[in-house]
mmCIF file of C-alpha atoms in Angstrom:
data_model
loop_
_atom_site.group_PDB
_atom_site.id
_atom_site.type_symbol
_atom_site.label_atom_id
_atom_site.label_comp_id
_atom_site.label_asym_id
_atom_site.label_seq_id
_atom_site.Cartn_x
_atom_site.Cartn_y
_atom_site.Cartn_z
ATOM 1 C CA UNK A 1306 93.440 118.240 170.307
ATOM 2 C CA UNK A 1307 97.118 118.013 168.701
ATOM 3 C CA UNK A 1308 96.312 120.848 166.068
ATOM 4 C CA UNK A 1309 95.122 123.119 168.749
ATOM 5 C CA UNK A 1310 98.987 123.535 170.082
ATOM 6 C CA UNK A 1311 101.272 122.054 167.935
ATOM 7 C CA UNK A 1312 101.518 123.030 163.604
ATOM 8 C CA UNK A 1313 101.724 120.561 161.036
ATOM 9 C CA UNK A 1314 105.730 121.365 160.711
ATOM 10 C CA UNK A 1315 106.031 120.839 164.579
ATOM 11 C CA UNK A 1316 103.928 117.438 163.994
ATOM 12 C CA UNK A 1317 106.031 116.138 161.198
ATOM 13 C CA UNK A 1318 109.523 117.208 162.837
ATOM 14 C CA UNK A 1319 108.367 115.149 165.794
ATOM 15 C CA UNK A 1320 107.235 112.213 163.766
ATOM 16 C CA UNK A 1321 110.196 112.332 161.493
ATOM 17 C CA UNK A 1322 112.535 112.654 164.570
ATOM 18 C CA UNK A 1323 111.603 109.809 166.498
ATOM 19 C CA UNK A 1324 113.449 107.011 165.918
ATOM 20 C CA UNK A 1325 111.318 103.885 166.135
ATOM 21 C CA UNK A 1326 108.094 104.856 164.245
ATOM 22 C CA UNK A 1327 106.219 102.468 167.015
ATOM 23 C CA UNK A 1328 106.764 105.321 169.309
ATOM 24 C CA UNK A 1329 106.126 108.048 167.119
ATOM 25 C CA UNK A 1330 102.041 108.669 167.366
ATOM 26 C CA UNK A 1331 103.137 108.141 171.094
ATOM 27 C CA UNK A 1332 105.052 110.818 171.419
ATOM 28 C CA UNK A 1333 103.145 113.508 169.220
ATOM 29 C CA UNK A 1334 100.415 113.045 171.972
ATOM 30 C CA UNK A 1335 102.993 113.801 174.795
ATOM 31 C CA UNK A 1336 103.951 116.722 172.998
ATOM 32 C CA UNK A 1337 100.450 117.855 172.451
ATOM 33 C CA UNK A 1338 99.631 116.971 176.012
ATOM 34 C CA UNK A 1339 102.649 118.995 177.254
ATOM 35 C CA UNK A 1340 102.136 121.494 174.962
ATOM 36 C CA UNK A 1341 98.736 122.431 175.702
ATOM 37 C CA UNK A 1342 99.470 122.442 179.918
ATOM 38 C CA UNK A 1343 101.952 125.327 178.469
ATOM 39 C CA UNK A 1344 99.732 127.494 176.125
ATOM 40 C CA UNK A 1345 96.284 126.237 177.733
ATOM 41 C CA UNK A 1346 96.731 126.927 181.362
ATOM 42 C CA UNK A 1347 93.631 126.278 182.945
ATOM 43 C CA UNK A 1348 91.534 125.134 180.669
ATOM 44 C CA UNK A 1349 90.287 121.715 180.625
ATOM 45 C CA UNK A 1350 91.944 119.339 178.028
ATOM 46 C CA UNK A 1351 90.295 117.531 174.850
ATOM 47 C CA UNK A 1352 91.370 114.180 174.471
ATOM 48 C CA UNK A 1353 94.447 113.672 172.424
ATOM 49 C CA UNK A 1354 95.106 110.838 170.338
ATOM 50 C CA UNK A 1355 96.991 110.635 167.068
ATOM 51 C CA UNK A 1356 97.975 107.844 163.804
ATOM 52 C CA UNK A 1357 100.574 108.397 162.077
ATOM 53 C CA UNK A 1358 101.017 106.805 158.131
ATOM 54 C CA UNK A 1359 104.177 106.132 156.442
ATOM 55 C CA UNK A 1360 104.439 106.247 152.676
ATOM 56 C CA UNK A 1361 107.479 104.082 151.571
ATOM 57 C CA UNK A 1362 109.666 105.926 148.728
ATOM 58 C CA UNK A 1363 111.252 104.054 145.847
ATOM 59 C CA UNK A 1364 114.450 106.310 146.547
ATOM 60 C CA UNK A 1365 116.659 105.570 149.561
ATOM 61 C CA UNK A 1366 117.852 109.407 149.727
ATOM 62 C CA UNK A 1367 114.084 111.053 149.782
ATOM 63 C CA UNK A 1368 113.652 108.213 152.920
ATOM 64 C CA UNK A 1369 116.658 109.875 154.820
ATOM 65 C CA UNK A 1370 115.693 113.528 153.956
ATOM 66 C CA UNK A 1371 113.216 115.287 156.756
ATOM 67 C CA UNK A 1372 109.786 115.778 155.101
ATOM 68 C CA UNK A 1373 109.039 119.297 154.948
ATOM 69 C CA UNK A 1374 105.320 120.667 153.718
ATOM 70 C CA UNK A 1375 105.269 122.867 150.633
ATOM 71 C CA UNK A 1376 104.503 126.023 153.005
#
């Protein structure tokens, strides 16, 4: 499961990082995947699967700023 190894922060600064949003659920799931052969050695894995949603802004700045949780 993707919020077994990686945070919501970690999540979105994947996401927001990718450049072709296509690819972006796509690549959360390697992460995960990756991520939990690191901190879950030798257990079995869950499956991992992930959407993501885009929310379009009426500003052009707030769509070029990283989105950052209020944590």
């Amino acid at each position: 499961m993707v919020w077994d190894v990686i945070s919501n922060q970690e999540a979105i600064e994947i996401v927001s990082s990718t450049p072709e949003r296509e690819e972006s659920s796509k690549r959360l799931v390697e992460s995960a995947v990756s991520a939990w052969k690191c901190k879950r050695r030798g257990i079995a894995m869950d499956d991992i699967s992930a959407i993501c949603l885009f929310f379009h802004s009426s500003s052009t700045s707030q769509q070029d700023d990283p989105i950052k949780l209020p944590y």
